[in-house]
PDB file of C-alpha atoms and ligand atoms in Angstrom:
ATOM      1  CA  MET A   2      79.004  67.551 161.723  1.00  0.00           C
ATOM      2  CA  THR A   3      80.065  69.580 164.721  1.00  0.00           C
ATOM      3  CA  GLU A   4      80.709  73.157 163.674  1.00  0.00           C
ATOM      4  CA  SER A   5      83.571  75.007 165.246  1.00  0.00           C
ATOM      5  CA  ILE A   6      84.886  78.492 164.559  1.00  0.00           C
ATOM      6  CA  SER A   7      87.881  77.037 162.729  1.00  0.00           C
ATOM      7  CA  SER A   8      85.938  74.556 160.539  1.00  0.00           C
ATOM      8  CA  GLY A   9      86.546  74.846 156.805  1.00  0.00           C
ATOM      9  CA  LYS A  10      83.674  75.233 154.381  1.00  0.00           C
ATOM     10  CA  PHE A  11      82.571  72.705 151.809  1.00  0.00           C
ATOM     11  CA  ILE A  12      81.838  73.874 148.250  1.00  0.00           C
ATOM     12  CA  THR A  13      80.689  71.639 145.394  1.00  0.00           C
ATOM     13  CA  VAL A  14      80.671  72.217 141.642  1.00  0.00           C
ATOM     14  CA  GLU A  15      78.041  70.489 139.484  1.00  0.00           C
ATOM     15  CA  GLY A  16      76.709  70.362 135.947  1.00  0.00           C
ATOM     16  CA  ILE A  17      76.738  68.225 132.805  1.00  0.00           C
ATOM     17  CA  ASP A  18      79.989  67.044 131.231  1.00  0.00           C
ATOM     18  CA  GLY A  19      81.911  69.882 129.616  1.00  0.00           C
ATOM     19  CA  CYS A  20      80.183  72.705 131.537  1.00  0.00           C
ATOM     20  CA  GLY A  21      83.454  73.842 133.141  1.00  0.00           C
ATOM     21  CA  LYS A  22      83.454  72.173 136.571  1.00  0.00           C
ATOM     22  CA  THR A  23      87.129  71.227 136.683  1.00  0.00           C
ATOM     23  CA  THR A  24      88.209  74.610 135.277  1.00  0.00           C
ATOM     24  CA  GLN A  25      86.162  76.542 137.826  1.00  0.00           C
ATOM     25  CA  ALA A  26      86.864  74.271 140.829  1.00  0.00           C
ATOM     26  CA  GLU A  27      90.554  75.026 140.322  1.00  0.00           C
ATOM     27  CA  PHE A  28      89.839  78.771 140.170  1.00  0.00           C
ATOM     28  CA  ILE A  29      87.892  78.607 143.440  1.00  0.00           C
ATOM     29  CA  ILE A  30      90.887  76.892 145.074  1.00  0.00           C
ATOM     30  CA  ASP A  31      93.195  79.631 143.708  1.00  0.00           C
ATOM     31  CA  GLY A  32      90.929  82.332 145.152  1.00  0.00           C
ATOM     32  CA  LEU A  33      90.716  80.662 148.554  1.00  0.00           C
ATOM     33  CA  VAL A  34      94.477  80.195 148.747  1.00  0.00           C
ATOM     34  CA  GLU A  35      94.974  83.851 147.752  1.00  0.00           C
ATOM     35  CA  ALA A  36      92.601  84.784 150.570  1.00  0.00           C
ATOM     36  CA  GLY A  37      95.018  83.015 152.928  1.00  0.00           C
ATOM     37  CA  LEU A  38      92.921  79.903 153.495  1.00  0.00           C
ATOM     38  CA  SER A  39      93.944  76.280 153.398  1.00  0.00           C
ATOM     39  CA  ALA A  40      92.038  74.686 150.493  1.00  0.00           C
ATOM     40  CA  LYS A  41      91.891  71.293 148.824  1.00  0.00           C
ATOM     41  CA  ILE A  42      90.206  70.025 145.670  1.00  0.00           C
ATOM     42  CA  VAL A  43      88.664  66.552 145.399  1.00  0.00           C
ATOM     43  CA  ARG A  44      87.014  64.873 142.439  1.00  0.00           C
ATOM     44  CA  GLU A  45      84.124  62.482 142.224  1.00  0.00           C
ATOM     45  CA  PRO A  46      84.022  59.609 141.695  1.00  0.00           C
ATOM     46  CA  GLY A  47      87.516  59.167 143.119  1.00  0.00           C
ATOM     47  CA  GLY A  48      89.811  61.166 145.353  1.00  0.00           C
ATOM     48  CA  ASP A  49      91.187  58.325 147.484  1.00  0.00           C
ATOM     49  CA  PRO A  50      92.727  54.953 146.436  1.00  0.00           C
ATOM     50  CA  ILE A  51      89.569  52.928 147.166  1.00  0.00           C
ATOM     51  CA  SER A  52      87.357  55.569 145.526  1.00  0.00           C
ATOM     52  CA  GLU A  53      89.666  55.610 142.477  1.00  0.00           C
ATOM     53  CA  SER A  54      89.248  51.824 142.081  1.00  0.00           C
ATOM     54  CA  ILE A  55      85.487  52.277 142.187  1.00  0.00           C
ATOM     55  CA  ARG A  56      85.852  55.114 139.625  1.00  0.00           C
ATOM     56  CA  LYS A  57      87.572  52.767 137.146  1.00  0.00           C
ATOM     57  CA  LEU A  58      84.775  50.254 137.518  1.00  0.00           C
ATOM     58  CA  LEU A  59      82.106  52.937 137.098  1.00  0.00           C
ATOM     59  CA  LEU A  60      83.543  54.759 134.114  1.00  0.00           C
ATOM     60  CA  HIS A  61      85.168  51.946 132.180  1.00  0.00           C
ATOM     61  CA  ALA A  62      83.289  48.696 132.995  1.00  0.00           C
ATOM     62  CA  GLU A  63      82.900  46.597 129.843  1.00  0.00           C
ATOM     63  CA  GLU A  64      79.901  44.623 131.087  1.00  0.00           C
ATOM     64  CA  SER A  65      76.443  46.103 131.291  1.00  0.00           C
ATOM     65  CA  MET A  66      75.954  47.599 134.752  1.00  0.00           C
ATOM     66  CA  SER A  67      72.617  47.650 136.555  1.00  0.00           C
ATOM     67  CA  ASP A  68      71.361  51.197 137.215  1.00  0.00           C
ATOM     68  CA  ARG A  69      71.055  50.534 140.919  1.00  0.00           C
ATOM     69  CA  ALA A  70      74.537  49.006 141.112  1.00  0.00           C
ATOM     70  CA  GLU A  71      75.822  52.166 139.415  1.00  0.00           C
ATOM     71  CA  ALA A  72      74.023  54.391 141.933  1.00  0.00           C
ATOM     72  CA  LEU A  73      75.263  52.387 144.922  1.00  0.00           C
ATOM     73  CA  LEU A  74      78.854  52.334 143.639  1.00  0.00           C
ATOM     74  CA  MET A  75      78.759  56.112 143.169  1.00  0.00           C
ATOM     75  CA  ILE A  76      77.500  56.516 146.712  1.00  0.00           C
ATOM     76  CA  ALA A  77      80.000  53.959 148.078  1.00  0.00           C
ATOM     77  CA  SER A  78      82.814  55.958 146.500  1.00  0.00           C
ATOM     78  CA  ARG A  79      81.350  59.129 148.035  1.00  0.00           C
ATOM     79  CA  ALA A  80      81.180  57.556 151.511  1.00  0.00           C
ATOM     80  CA  GLN A  81      84.863  56.634 151.314  1.00  0.00           C
ATOM     81  CA  LEU A  82      85.851  60.115 150.104  1.00  0.00           C
ATOM     82  CA  THR A  83      83.690  61.832 152.729  1.00  0.00           C
ATOM     83  CA  ASP A  84      84.946  59.765 155.662  1.00  0.00           C
ATOM     84  CA  LYS A  85      88.615  59.601 154.721  1.00  0.00           C
ATOM     85  CA  VAL A  86      89.234  62.940 153.041  1.00  0.00           C
ATOM     86  CA  ILE A  87      86.485  65.584 153.166  1.00  0.00           C
ATOM     87  CA  LEU A  88      85.356  65.412 156.799  1.00  0.00           C
ATOM     88  CA  PRO A  89      88.865  65.211 158.319  1.00  0.00           C
ATOM     89  CA  GLN A  90      89.970  68.197 156.217  1.00  0.00           C
ATOM     90  CA  VAL A  91      86.926  70.349 156.935  1.00  0.00           C
ATOM     91  CA  ILE A  92      87.109  69.601 160.654  1.00  0.00           C
ATOM     92  CA  ASN A  93      90.765  70.674 160.587  1.00  0.00           C
ATOM     93  CA  GLY A  94      89.893  74.036 159.045  1.00  0.00           C
ATOM     94  CA  THR A  95      90.656  73.266 155.377  1.00  0.00           C
ATOM     95  CA  TRP A  96      88.145  74.414 152.784  1.00  0.00           C
ATOM     96  CA  VAL A  97      87.253  71.590 150.425  1.00  0.00           C
ATOM     97  CA  VAL A  98      86.035  72.082 146.851  1.00  0.00           C
ATOM     98  CA  ALA A  99      84.493  68.970 145.287  1.00  0.00           C
ATOM     99  CA  ASP A 100      84.322  68.548 141.499  1.00  0.00           C
ATOM    100  CA  ARG A 101      80.915  66.747 141.716  1.00  0.00           C
ATOM    101  CA  TYR A 102      79.224  65.425 144.866  1.00  0.00           C
ATOM    102  CA  ALA A 103      75.820  64.112 146.006  1.00  0.00           C
ATOM    103  CA  ASP A 104      73.771  66.222 143.549  1.00  0.00           C
ATOM    104  CA  SER A 105      75.475  64.357 140.681  1.00  0.00           C
ATOM    105  CA  THR A 106      73.773  61.138 141.790  1.00  0.00           C
ATOM    106  CA  LEU A 107      70.368  62.834 141.854  1.00  0.00           C
ATOM    107  CA  ALA A 108      70.990  64.300 138.389  1.00  0.00           C
ATOM    108  CA  TYR A 109      72.605  61.291 136.647  1.00  0.00           C
ATOM    109  CA  GLN A 110      71.108  58.234 138.314  1.00  0.00           C
ATOM    110  CA  GLY A 111      67.841  60.065 139.135  1.00  0.00           C
ATOM    111  CA  GLY A 112      67.246  62.361 136.148  1.00  0.00           C
ATOM    112  CA  GLY A 113      69.407  60.486 133.641  1.00  0.00           C
ATOM    113  CA  ARG A 114      68.620  56.862 134.513  1.00  0.00           C
ATOM    114  CA  GLY A 115      65.160  57.455 135.929  1.00  0.00           C
ATOM    115  CA  LEU A 116      65.739  56.027 139.423  1.00  0.00           C
ATOM    116  CA  SER A 117      63.687  57.479 142.288  1.00  0.00           C
ATOM    117  CA  VAL A 118      65.227  60.801 143.338  1.00  0.00           C
ATOM    118  CA  GLN A 119      63.627  60.378 146.757  1.00  0.00           C
ATOM    119  CA  SER A 120      65.302  56.991 147.311  1.00  0.00           C
ATOM    120  CA  LEU A 121      68.625  58.317 146.056  1.00  0.00           C
ATOM    121  CA  ASP A 122      68.304  61.270 148.416  1.00  0.00           C
ATOM    122  CA  SER A 123      68.085  58.998 151.450  1.00  0.00           C
ATOM    123  CA  ILE A 124      70.929  56.733 150.310  1.00  0.00           C
ATOM    124  CA  ASN A 125      72.967  59.890 149.687  1.00  0.00           C
ATOM    125  CA  GLU A 126      72.245  61.049 153.216  1.00  0.00           C
ATOM    126  CA  PHE A 127      73.692  57.774 154.527  1.00  0.00           C
ATOM    127  CA  GLY A 128      76.667  57.842 152.139  1.00  0.00           C
ATOM    128  CA  THR A 129      77.610  61.452 152.931  1.00  0.00           C
ATOM    129  CA  TYR A 130      77.446  61.005 156.711  1.00  0.00           C
ATOM    130  CA  THR A 131      74.769  63.736 156.357  1.00  0.00           C
ATOM    131  CA  LEU A 132      77.374  66.267 155.204  1.00  0.00           C
ATOM    132  CA  LYS A 133      75.731  68.991 153.086  1.00  0.00           C
ATOM    133  CA  PRO A 134      77.692  71.475 150.981  1.00  0.00           C
ATOM    134  CA  ASP A 135      77.725  75.041 152.299  1.00  0.00           C
ATOM    135  CA  LEU A 136      77.455  76.182 148.703  1.00  0.00           C
ATOM    136  CA  THR A 137      76.958  74.433 145.361  1.00  0.00           C
ATOM    137  CA  PHE A 138      77.552  75.912 141.923  1.00  0.00           C
ATOM    138  CA  PHE A 139      75.452  74.416 139.153  1.00  0.00           C
ATOM    139  CA  ILE A 140      77.167  75.560 135.971  1.00  0.00           C
ATOM    140  CA  ASP A 141      74.487  75.347 133.314  1.00  0.00           C
ATOM    141  CA  ILE A 142      75.120  74.947 129.586  1.00  0.00           C
ATOM    142  CA  SER A 143      72.996  73.462 126.813  1.00  0.00           C
ATOM    143  CA  VAL A 144      73.678  69.944 125.570  1.00  0.00           C
ATOM    144  CA  ASP A 145      74.654  71.393 122.180  1.00  0.00           C
ATOM    145  CA  VAL A 146      77.319  73.615 123.716  1.00  0.00           C
ATOM    146  CA  ALA A 147      78.524  70.670 125.837  1.00  0.00           C
ATOM    147  CA  ASN A 148      78.967  68.607 122.674  1.00  0.00           C
ATOM    148  CA  THR A 149      81.281  71.227 121.188  1.00  0.00           C
ATOM    149  CA  ARG A 150      83.472  71.153 124.309  1.00  0.00           C
ATOM    150  CA  MET A 151      83.803  67.473 125.113  1.00  0.00           C
ATOM    151  CA  ARG A 152      86.973  65.512 124.543  1.00  0.00           C
ATOM    152  CA  VAL A 153      86.979  62.916 121.786  1.00  0.00           C
ATOM    153  CA  GLU A 154      87.402  59.969 124.141  1.00  0.00           C
ATOM    154  CA  ARG A 155      84.264  59.589 126.217  1.00  0.00           C
ATOM    155  CA  ASP A 156      83.706  57.433 129.294  1.00  0.00           C
ATOM    156  CA  ARG A 157      80.808  55.010 129.785  1.00  0.00           C
ATOM    157  CA  ILE A 158      78.438  57.667 131.135  1.00  0.00           C
ATOM    158  CA  GLU A 159      79.476  60.425 128.709  1.00  0.00           C
ATOM    159  CA  LYS A 160      78.581  58.039 125.879  1.00  0.00           C
ATOM    160  CA  GLU A 161      74.895  57.932 126.907  1.00  0.00           C
ATOM    161  CA  GLY A 162      73.878  60.565 124.354  1.00  0.00           C
ATOM    162  CA  ASP A 163      71.936  63.820 124.143  1.00  0.00           C
ATOM    163  CA  GLY A 164      68.590  62.641 125.582  1.00  0.00           C
ATOM    164  CA  PHE A 165      70.366  61.407 128.693  1.00  0.00           C
ATOM    165  CA  GLN A 166      72.380  64.629 129.100  1.00  0.00           C
ATOM    166  CA  GLN A 167      69.174  66.645 128.652  1.00  0.00           C
ATOM    167  CA  ARG A 168      67.431  64.742 131.475  1.00  0.00           C
ATOM    168  CA  VAL A 169      70.483  65.248 133.689  1.00  0.00           C
ATOM    169  CA  ARG A 170      70.399  68.998 132.982  1.00  0.00           C
ATOM    170  CA  GLU A 171      66.677  69.194 133.754  1.00  0.00           C
ATOM    171  CA  GLN A 172      67.168  67.419 137.079  1.00  0.00           C
ATOM    172  CA  TYR A 173      69.943  69.855 138.005  1.00  0.00           C
ATOM    173  CA  LEU A 174      67.543  72.719 137.251  1.00  0.00           C
ATOM    174  CA  LYS A 175      64.998  71.156 139.615  1.00  0.00           C
ATOM    175  CA  LEU A 176      67.631  70.870 142.341  1.00  0.00           C
ATOM    176  CA  HIS A 177      68.346  74.578 141.915  1.00  0.00           C
ATOM    177  CA  GLU A 178      64.623  75.411 142.097  1.00  0.00           C
ATOM    178  CA  ASN A 179      64.177  73.303 145.256  1.00  0.00           C
ATOM    179  CA  GLU A 180      67.163  74.803 147.072  1.00  0.00           C
ATOM    180  CA  PRO A 181      67.970  78.141 145.413  1.00  0.00           C
ATOM    181  CA  GLU A 182      69.999  79.419 148.371  1.00  0.00           C
ATOM    182  CA  ARG A 183      72.439  76.506 148.291  1.00  0.00           C
ATOM    183  CA  VAL A 184      72.412  75.485 144.635  1.00  0.00           C
ATOM    184  CA  ILE A 185      73.478  78.606 142.759  1.00  0.00           C
ATOM    185  CA  LEU A 186      72.720  78.597 139.033  1.00  0.00           C
ATOM    186  CA  ILE A 187      75.545  79.993 136.929  1.00  0.00           C
ATOM    187  CA  ASN A 188      75.262  80.577 133.185  1.00  0.00           C
ATOM    188  CA  GLY A 189      78.180  78.485 131.923  1.00  0.00           C
ATOM    189  CA  GLU A 190      77.937  79.803 128.371  1.00  0.00           C
ATOM    190  CA  GLN A 191      79.714  83.025 129.346  1.00  0.00           C
ATOM    191  CA  SER A 192      83.487  83.326 128.950  1.00  0.00           C
ATOM    192  CA  ILE A 193      85.659  81.358 131.376  1.00  0.00           C
ATOM    193  CA  GLU A 194      86.671  84.626 133.070  1.00  0.00           C
ATOM    194  CA  ASP A 195      83.085  85.852 133.462  1.00  0.00           C
ATOM    195  CA  VAL A 196      82.032  82.540 134.996  1.00  0.00           C
ATOM    196  CA  ARG A 197      85.010  82.738 137.324  1.00  0.00           C
ATOM    197  CA  ALA A 198      84.129  86.275 138.464  1.00  0.00           C
ATOM    198  CA  GLU A 199      80.467  85.426 139.051  1.00  0.00           C
ATOM    199  CA  ILE A 200      81.329  82.354 141.105  1.00  0.00           C
ATOM    200  CA  TRP A 201      83.875  84.237 143.165  1.00  0.00           C
ATOM    201  CA  ASN A 202      81.362  86.997 143.994  1.00  0.00           C
ATOM    202  CA  HIS A 203      78.999  84.370 145.387  1.00  0.00           C
ATOM    203  CA  VAL A 204      81.775  82.705 147.397  1.00  0.00           C
ATOM    204  CA  LYS A 205      82.759  86.042 148.931  1.00  0.00           C
ATOM    205  CA  GLU A 206      79.200  87.094 149.681  1.00  0.00           C
ATOM    206  CA  LYS A 207      77.700  83.827 150.922  1.00  0.00           C
ATOM    207  CA  LEU A 208      80.697  82.584 152.829  1.00  0.00           C
ATOM    208  CA  GLU A 209      81.653  86.004 154.170  1.00  0.00           C
ATOM    209  CA  LEU A 210      85.238  86.210 152.973  1.00  0.00           C
TER     210      LEU A 210
HETATM  211  N1  ADP B  20      83.074  79.167 129.899  1.00  0.00           N
HETATM  212  C1  ADP B  20      83.722  78.432 128.973  1.00  0.00           C
HETATM  213  N2  ADP B  20      83.725  78.799 127.679  1.00  0.00           N
HETATM  214  C2  ADP B  20      84.352  78.049 126.743  1.00  0.00           C
HETATM  215  N3  ADP B  20      85.039  76.914 126.994  1.00  0.00           N
HETATM  216  C3  ADP B  20      85.070  76.491 128.268  1.00  0.00           C
HETATM  217  C4  ADP B  20      84.419  77.213 129.325  1.00  0.00           C
HETATM  218  N4  ADP B  20      84.642  76.550 130.491  1.00  0.00           N
HETATM  219  C5  ADP B  20      85.369  75.471 130.182  1.00  0.00           C
HETATM  220  N5  ADP B  20      85.652  75.427 128.860  1.00  0.00           N
HETATM  221  C6  ADP B  20      86.437  74.395 128.126  1.00  0.00           C
HETATM  222  O1  ADP B  20      85.567  73.277 127.971  1.00  0.00           O
HETATM  223  C7  ADP B  20      86.271  72.054 128.197  1.00  0.00           C
HETATM  224  C8  ADP B  20      85.631  71.313 129.375  1.00  0.00           C
HETATM  225  O2  ADP B  20      85.872  72.054 130.587  1.00  0.00           O
HETATM  226  P1  ADP B  20      86.025  71.292 131.968  1.00  0.00           P
HETATM  227  O3  ADP B  20      86.360  72.311 132.992  1.00  0.00           O
HETATM  228  O4  ADP B  20      86.936  70.131 131.835  1.00  0.00           O
HETATM  229  O5  ADP B  20      84.514  70.775 132.154  1.00  0.00           O
HETATM  230  P2  ADP B  20      83.944  69.612 133.090  1.00  0.00           P
HETATM  231  O6  ADP B  20      84.946  69.382 134.187  1.00  0.00           O
HETATM  232  O7  ADP B  20      82.651  70.171 133.591  1.00  0.00           O
HETATM  233  O8  ADP B  20      83.716  68.430 132.209  1.00  0.00           O
HETATM  234  C9  ADP B  20      87.714  72.450 128.462  1.00  0.00           C
HETATM  235  O9  ADP B  20      88.411  72.356 127.228  1.00  0.00           O
HETATM  236  C10 ADP B  20      87.615  73.888 128.925  1.00  0.00           C
HETATM  237  O10 ADP B  20      88.778  74.632 128.649  1.00  0.00           O
HETATM  238 MG1   MG B  21      85.916  67.663 134.802  1.00  0.00          MG
END
């Protein structure tokens, strides 16, 4: 991506289901807007009509889906969202906050399903048009705490069970260890307000607001 002085920044929020991604992504948007910036939230998978159709297939398919088909559909949805929504906005100076992005594929299809993280990394690079987040928040909670927070109706991937969620969490931890400057680990078992304050301090410091 060509950087210009007026480019927006790209922030992603990651973690297992129930960790607080949607709650905190909305708070980041509020903070950015209060700081006088143009800011937009997007969610994965989805965020554009074609991506939303892929989301339905991914989260509610009745038939058994091959792990690789699942990974490629996730990345196809991401390519559409990146090309049609994220890149045009960022280039125009809007800050974009994504509720999940490329790291989710490494954690769920890599850690969770056991596909090669290295292969997924290169397909991600293709699917994201090589866009990398400026900052990623990995909100970490235990699987037990996640279970107390999740809604009653679960989607296809949320139904995978505790062992799966545990492998996803462990892969997220590895992503943090490999790239500690970008992937910021946040203890998600604090109060909503404490998580919010910690995240906002990082946004201000790292992105020089
Ligand atoms: N730090 C927190 N402490 C307690 N409950 C929380 C916290 N963060 C979020 N929640 C609650 O947990 C549920 C899941 O939060 P949500 O933001 O939807 O998570 P995610 O998008 O990661 O699945 C919601 O009911 C939310 O209000
Ligand atoms: Mg959510």
